[in-house]
Structure formats: C-alpha cells, structure tokens
Short mmCIF file of C-alpha atoms in Angstrom, two decimals:
data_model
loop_
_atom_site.label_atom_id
_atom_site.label_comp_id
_atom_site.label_asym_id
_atom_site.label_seq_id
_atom_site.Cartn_x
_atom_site.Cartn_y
_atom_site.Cartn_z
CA UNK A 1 -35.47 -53.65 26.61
CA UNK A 2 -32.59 -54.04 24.24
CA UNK A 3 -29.53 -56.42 25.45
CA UNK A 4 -27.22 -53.05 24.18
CA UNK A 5 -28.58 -49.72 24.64
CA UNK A 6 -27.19 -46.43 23.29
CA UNK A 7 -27.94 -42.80 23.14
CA UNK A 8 -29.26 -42.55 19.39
CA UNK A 9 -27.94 -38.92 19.54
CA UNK A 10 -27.57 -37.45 17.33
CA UNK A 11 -24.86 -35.25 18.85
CA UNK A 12 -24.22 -32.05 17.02
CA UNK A 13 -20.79 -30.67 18.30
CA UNK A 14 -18.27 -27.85 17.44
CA UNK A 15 -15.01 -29.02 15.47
CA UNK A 16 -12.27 -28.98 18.42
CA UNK A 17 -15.01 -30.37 21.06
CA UNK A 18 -14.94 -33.06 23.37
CA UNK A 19 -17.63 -35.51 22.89
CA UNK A 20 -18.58 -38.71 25.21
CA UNK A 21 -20.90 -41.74 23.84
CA UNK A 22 -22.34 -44.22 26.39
CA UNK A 23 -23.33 -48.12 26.08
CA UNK A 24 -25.29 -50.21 28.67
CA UNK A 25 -25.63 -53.57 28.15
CA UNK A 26 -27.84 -56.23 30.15
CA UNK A 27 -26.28 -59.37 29.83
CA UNK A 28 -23.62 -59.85 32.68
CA UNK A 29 -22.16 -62.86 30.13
CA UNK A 30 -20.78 -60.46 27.91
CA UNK A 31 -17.18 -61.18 27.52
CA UNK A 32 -15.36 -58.74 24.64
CA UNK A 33 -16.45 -55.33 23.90
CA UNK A 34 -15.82 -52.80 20.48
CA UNK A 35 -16.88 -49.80 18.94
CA UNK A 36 -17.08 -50.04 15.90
CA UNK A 37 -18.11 -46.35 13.28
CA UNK A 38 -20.09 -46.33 10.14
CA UNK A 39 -20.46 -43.55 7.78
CA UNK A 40 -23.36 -42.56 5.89
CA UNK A 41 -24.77 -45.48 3.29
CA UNK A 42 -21.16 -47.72 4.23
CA UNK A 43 -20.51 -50.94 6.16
CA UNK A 44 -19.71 -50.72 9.26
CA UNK A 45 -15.25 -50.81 10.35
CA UNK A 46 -13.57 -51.78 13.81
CA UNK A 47 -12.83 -48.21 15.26
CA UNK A 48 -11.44 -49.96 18.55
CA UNK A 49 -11.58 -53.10 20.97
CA UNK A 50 -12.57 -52.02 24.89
CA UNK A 51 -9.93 -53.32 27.21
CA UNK A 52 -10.94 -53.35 31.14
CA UNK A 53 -8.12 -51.28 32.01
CA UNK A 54 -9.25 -48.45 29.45
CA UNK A 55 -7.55 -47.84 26.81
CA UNK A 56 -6.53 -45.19 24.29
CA UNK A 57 -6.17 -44.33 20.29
CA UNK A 58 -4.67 -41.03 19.60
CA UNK A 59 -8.12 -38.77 20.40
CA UNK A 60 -10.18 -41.45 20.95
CA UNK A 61 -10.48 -43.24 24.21
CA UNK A 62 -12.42 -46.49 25.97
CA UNK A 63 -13.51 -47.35 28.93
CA UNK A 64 -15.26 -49.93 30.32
CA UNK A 65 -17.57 -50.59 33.74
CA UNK A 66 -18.24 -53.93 34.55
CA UNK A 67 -19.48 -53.81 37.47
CA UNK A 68 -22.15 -51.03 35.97
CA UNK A 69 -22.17 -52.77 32.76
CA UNK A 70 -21.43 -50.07 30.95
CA UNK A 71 -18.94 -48.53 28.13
CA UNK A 72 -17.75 -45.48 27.29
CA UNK A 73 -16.17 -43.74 24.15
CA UNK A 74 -14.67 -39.94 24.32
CA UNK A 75 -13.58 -38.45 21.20
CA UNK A 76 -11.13 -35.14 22.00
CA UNK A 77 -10.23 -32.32 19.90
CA UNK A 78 -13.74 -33.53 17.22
CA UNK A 79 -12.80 -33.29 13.47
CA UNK A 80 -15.06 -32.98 10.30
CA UNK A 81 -13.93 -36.41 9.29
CA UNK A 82 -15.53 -37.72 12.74
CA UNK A 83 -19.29 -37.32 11.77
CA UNK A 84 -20.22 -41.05 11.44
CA UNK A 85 -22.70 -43.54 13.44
CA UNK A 86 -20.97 -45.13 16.33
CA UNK A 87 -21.71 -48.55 17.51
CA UNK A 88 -21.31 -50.58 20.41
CA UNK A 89 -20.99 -54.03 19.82
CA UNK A 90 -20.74 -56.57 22.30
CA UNK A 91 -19.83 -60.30 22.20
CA UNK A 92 -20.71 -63.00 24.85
CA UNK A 93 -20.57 -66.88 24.88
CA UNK A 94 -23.39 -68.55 26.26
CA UNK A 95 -24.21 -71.14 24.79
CA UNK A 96 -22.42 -70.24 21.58
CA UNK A 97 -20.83 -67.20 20.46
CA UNK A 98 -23.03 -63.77 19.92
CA UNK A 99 -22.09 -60.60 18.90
CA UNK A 100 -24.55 -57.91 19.82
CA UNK A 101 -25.03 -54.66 17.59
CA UNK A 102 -26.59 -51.43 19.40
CA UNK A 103 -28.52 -49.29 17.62
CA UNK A 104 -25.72 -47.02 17.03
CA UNK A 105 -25.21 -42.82 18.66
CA UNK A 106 -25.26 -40.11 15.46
CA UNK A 107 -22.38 -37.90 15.43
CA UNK A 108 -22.33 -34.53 13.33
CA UNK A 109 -19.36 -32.37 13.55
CA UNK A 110 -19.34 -28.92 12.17
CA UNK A 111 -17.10 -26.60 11.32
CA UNK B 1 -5.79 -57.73 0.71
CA UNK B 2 -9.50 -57.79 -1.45
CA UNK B 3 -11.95 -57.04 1.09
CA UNK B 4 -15.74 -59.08 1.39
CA UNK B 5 -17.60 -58.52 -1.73
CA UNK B 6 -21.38 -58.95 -2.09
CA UNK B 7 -23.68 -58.77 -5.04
CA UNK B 8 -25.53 -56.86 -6.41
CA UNK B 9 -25.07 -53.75 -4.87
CA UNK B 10 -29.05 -52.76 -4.56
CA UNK B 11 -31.79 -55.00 -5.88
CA UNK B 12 -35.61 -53.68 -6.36
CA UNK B 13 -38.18 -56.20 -6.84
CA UNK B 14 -42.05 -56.54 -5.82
CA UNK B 15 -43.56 -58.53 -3.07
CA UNK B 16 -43.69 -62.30 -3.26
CA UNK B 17 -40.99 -62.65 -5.88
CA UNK B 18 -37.80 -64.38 -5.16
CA UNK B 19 -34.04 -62.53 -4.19
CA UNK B 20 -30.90 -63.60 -3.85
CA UNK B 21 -27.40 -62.50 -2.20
CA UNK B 22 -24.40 -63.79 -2.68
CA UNK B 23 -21.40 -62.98 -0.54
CA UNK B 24 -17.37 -63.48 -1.31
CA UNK B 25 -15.17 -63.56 2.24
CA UNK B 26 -11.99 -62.29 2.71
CA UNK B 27 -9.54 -65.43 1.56
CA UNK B 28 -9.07 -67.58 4.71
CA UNK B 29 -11.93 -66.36 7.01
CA UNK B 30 -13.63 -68.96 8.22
CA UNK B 31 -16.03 -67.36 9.99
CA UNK B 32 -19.03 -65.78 7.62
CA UNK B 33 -21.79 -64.19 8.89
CA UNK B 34 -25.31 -62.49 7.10
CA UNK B 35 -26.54 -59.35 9.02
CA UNK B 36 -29.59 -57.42 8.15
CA UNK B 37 -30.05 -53.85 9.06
CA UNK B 38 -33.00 -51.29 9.13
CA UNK B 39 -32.78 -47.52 8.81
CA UNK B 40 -31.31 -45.86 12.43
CA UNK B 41 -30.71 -49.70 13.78
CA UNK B 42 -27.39 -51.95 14.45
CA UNK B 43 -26.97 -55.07 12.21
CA UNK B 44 -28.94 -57.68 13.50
CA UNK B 45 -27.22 -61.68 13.06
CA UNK B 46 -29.67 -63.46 10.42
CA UNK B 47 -27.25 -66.57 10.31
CA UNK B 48 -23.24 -67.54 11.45
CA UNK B 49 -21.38 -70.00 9.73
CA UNK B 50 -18.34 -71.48 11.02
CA UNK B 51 -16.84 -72.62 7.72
CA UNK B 52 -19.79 -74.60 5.90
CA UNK B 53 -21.45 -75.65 8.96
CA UNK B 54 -24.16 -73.54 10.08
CA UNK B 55 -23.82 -72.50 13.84
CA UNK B 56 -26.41 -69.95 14.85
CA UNK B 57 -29.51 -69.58 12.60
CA UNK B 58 -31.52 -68.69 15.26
CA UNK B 59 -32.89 -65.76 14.07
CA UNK B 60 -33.33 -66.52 10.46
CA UNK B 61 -37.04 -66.55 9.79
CA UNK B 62 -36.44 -70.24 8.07
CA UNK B 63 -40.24 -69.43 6.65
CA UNK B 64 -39.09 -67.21 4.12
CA UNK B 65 -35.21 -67.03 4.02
CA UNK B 66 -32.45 -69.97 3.91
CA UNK B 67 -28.66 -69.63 3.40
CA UNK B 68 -25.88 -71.58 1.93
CA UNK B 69 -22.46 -72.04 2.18
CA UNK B 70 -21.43 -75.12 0.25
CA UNK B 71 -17.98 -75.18 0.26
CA UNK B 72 -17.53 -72.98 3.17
CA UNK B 73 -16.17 -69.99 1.09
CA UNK B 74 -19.00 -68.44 -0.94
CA UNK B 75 -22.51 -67.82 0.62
CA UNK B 76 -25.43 -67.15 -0.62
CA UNK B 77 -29.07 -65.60 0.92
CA UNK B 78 -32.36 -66.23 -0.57
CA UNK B 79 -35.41 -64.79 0.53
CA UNK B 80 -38.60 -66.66 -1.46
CA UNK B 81 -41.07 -64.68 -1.23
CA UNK B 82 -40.26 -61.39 -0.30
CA UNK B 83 -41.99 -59.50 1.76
CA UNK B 84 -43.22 -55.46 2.04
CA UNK B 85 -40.64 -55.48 6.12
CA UNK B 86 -37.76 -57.07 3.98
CA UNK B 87 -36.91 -54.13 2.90
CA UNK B 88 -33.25 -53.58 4.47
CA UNK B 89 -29.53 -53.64 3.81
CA UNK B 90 -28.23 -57.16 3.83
CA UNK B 91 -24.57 -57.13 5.08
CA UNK B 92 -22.17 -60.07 4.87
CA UNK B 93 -19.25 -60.05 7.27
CA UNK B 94 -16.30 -62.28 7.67
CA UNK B 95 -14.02 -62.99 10.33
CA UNK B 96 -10.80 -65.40 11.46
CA UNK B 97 -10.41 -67.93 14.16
CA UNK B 98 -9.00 -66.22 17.51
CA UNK B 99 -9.67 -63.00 15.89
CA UNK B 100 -12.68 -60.03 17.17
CA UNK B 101 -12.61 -58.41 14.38
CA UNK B 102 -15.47 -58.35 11.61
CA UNK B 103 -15.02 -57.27 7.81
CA UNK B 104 -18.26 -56.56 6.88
CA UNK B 105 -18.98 -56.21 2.98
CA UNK B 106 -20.52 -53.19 1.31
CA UNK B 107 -24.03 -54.47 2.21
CA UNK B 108 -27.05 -55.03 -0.62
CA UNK B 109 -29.95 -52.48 -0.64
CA UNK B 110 -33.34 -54.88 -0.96
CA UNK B 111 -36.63 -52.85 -1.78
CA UNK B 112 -39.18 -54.89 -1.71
CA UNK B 113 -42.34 -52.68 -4.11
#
C-alpha cells in the first residue's frame, strides 16, 4: 500500500460542476499537507497548502481529517482551464524531512 | 524572478550509455531536490540536498545514478549506464528555508532505446 493514496480518476465533469478529490495517507507523522496541479507534459505548481481548520481559495476549497487521515479538495463552479492532474503531497519529519507525492486524480472538464 | 531551469529539455540515448542532468535553482534556495516521475505517477524523491550537503539519498539507486552539488547552487544527475526502466521525466525542484513550497523545473524527458 502506498503511504498517499488517491482516486486516479480520471473525473470527466460538466463546466459549472462541483467536483470533490480525496487523499488518504498512512503515516500518522505527517505534519504539512498541499495540493499541488499539473497540466499535461508541465511541472508540477503549489495550487494550495491544507490548513486543519479548512480553508478556502476563491472556488477551490481544503479540508483536512486527521483523525481519518484524510484530505479533501472541492473545486465549485469547474472551468475549462481546470482540466489538470491534481496531487496530494504530504510532508512529515521523522527522522528527516519527506515530502510524499500521490499518484495524482485526472481532471477533464468539458464544455 | 527566473524560475528552476534544467537541461536539456528531452535526451534520447540507448541502453548502457551514460546521461546527464543538470539543474539551475531559483537564486537563494537552498533547498534542491531531483525527482523522477513515470507516466500516471507522483514525483518520486531520488535525492535532497540541503545546500551542498546531501541529506536524503535514500532512494537513489547509488548502483547506477550519483548527484552533485558542488557549490551548493548548480546540480547535476548522472545516470552511467542507463537502463531500458530509466526511462522517465527527471524533475529538479527548489525550495527556501521555513518555506513549503517547491519550484519544480520544467523536468528532462530520458528515453532510454
């Protein structure tokens, strides 16, 4: 089993629909939490840091579980411009920093 | 602000020869890090450097690939010789003390023939 598990998707949605992407990871060390996007052939950018409390980015909102071990990301009102791989990255410090990469969830938005 | 740059872009070359990658951080990251990545997979950590001290090469495969960073700016990633499974996208990334976030380079497209 992978220490960060996602739904490789890939999600085909509507433009204007709601959209949810989940993230379990395994080790209870994990300390900081992101999602980070990557379009086609590109590197992969920061889309946003997870906060415990949730937390929000014009459509685009975070939430984390630790108790479940588990994140969340919801992207409202979907756009063209949205269709990218989303990642969940997590970082823990055992031992030495570690940032883990998931395998990333497939988003394709049409019009 | 120049972002990372890496070089070359995409290399071809057949098994058992030698590759290199060299990797230019954003000006003041200290932080520099070598990913590889397969098709429909996250970056996976080859190496971490914290400046030109290597911190976490635990998953380098120190068989086949080694990694510099000499004067804990540039960095470069040789793989000697290369093998059919290296074929990948070899992304460099840089970050800053007390920072999360990662700037990863364009990435170099290896196919090994």
């Amino acid at each position: 089993r992978k220490e960060v598990e996602q739904d490789p998707g890939p999600f085909n949605v509507p433009e204007g629909a709601t959209v949810a992407f989940n993230c379990t990871y395994s080790n209870s060390a994990s300390q900081s939490f992101f999602w980070y996007r990557q379009d086609c052939r590109k590197e992969p950018k920061l889309l946003m840091s997870v906060y415990s409390s949730g937390n929000e980015d014009g459509r685009f909102t975070a939430q984390l579980n630790r108790a479940s071990q588990y994140i969340s990301l919801l992207i409202r009102d979907s756009k063209l411009s949205d269709s990218a791989t989303y990642l969940c990255v997590v970082k823990r410090n055992t031992g030495g920093f570690k940032t883990i990469f998931g395998a990333g969830t497939r988003l394709f938005v049409k019009a | 602000e120049a972002g990372v740059v890496q070089s070359p872009r995409y290399k071809i070359i057949e098994k058992k020869q030698p590759v290199a990658f060299w990797c230019n951080p954003i000006s003041g990251h200290n932080t520099l890090y070598w990913y590889l990545q397969n098709l429909g997979q996250g970056p996976e950590l080859l190496i971490r450097y914290e400046n030109e001290e290597a911190v976490d090469d635990s998953q380098l495969p120190k068989d086949r690939f080694s990694a510099e960073r000499l004067k804990g700016v540039d960095s470069t990633l040789k793989i000697q010789p290369a093998e059919l499974g290296d074929s990948a996208v070899y992304l460099c990334a840089s970050s800053t003390v007390g920072r999360n976030e990662q700037f990863f380079g364009p990435g170099t497209r290896l196919t090994v023939l």
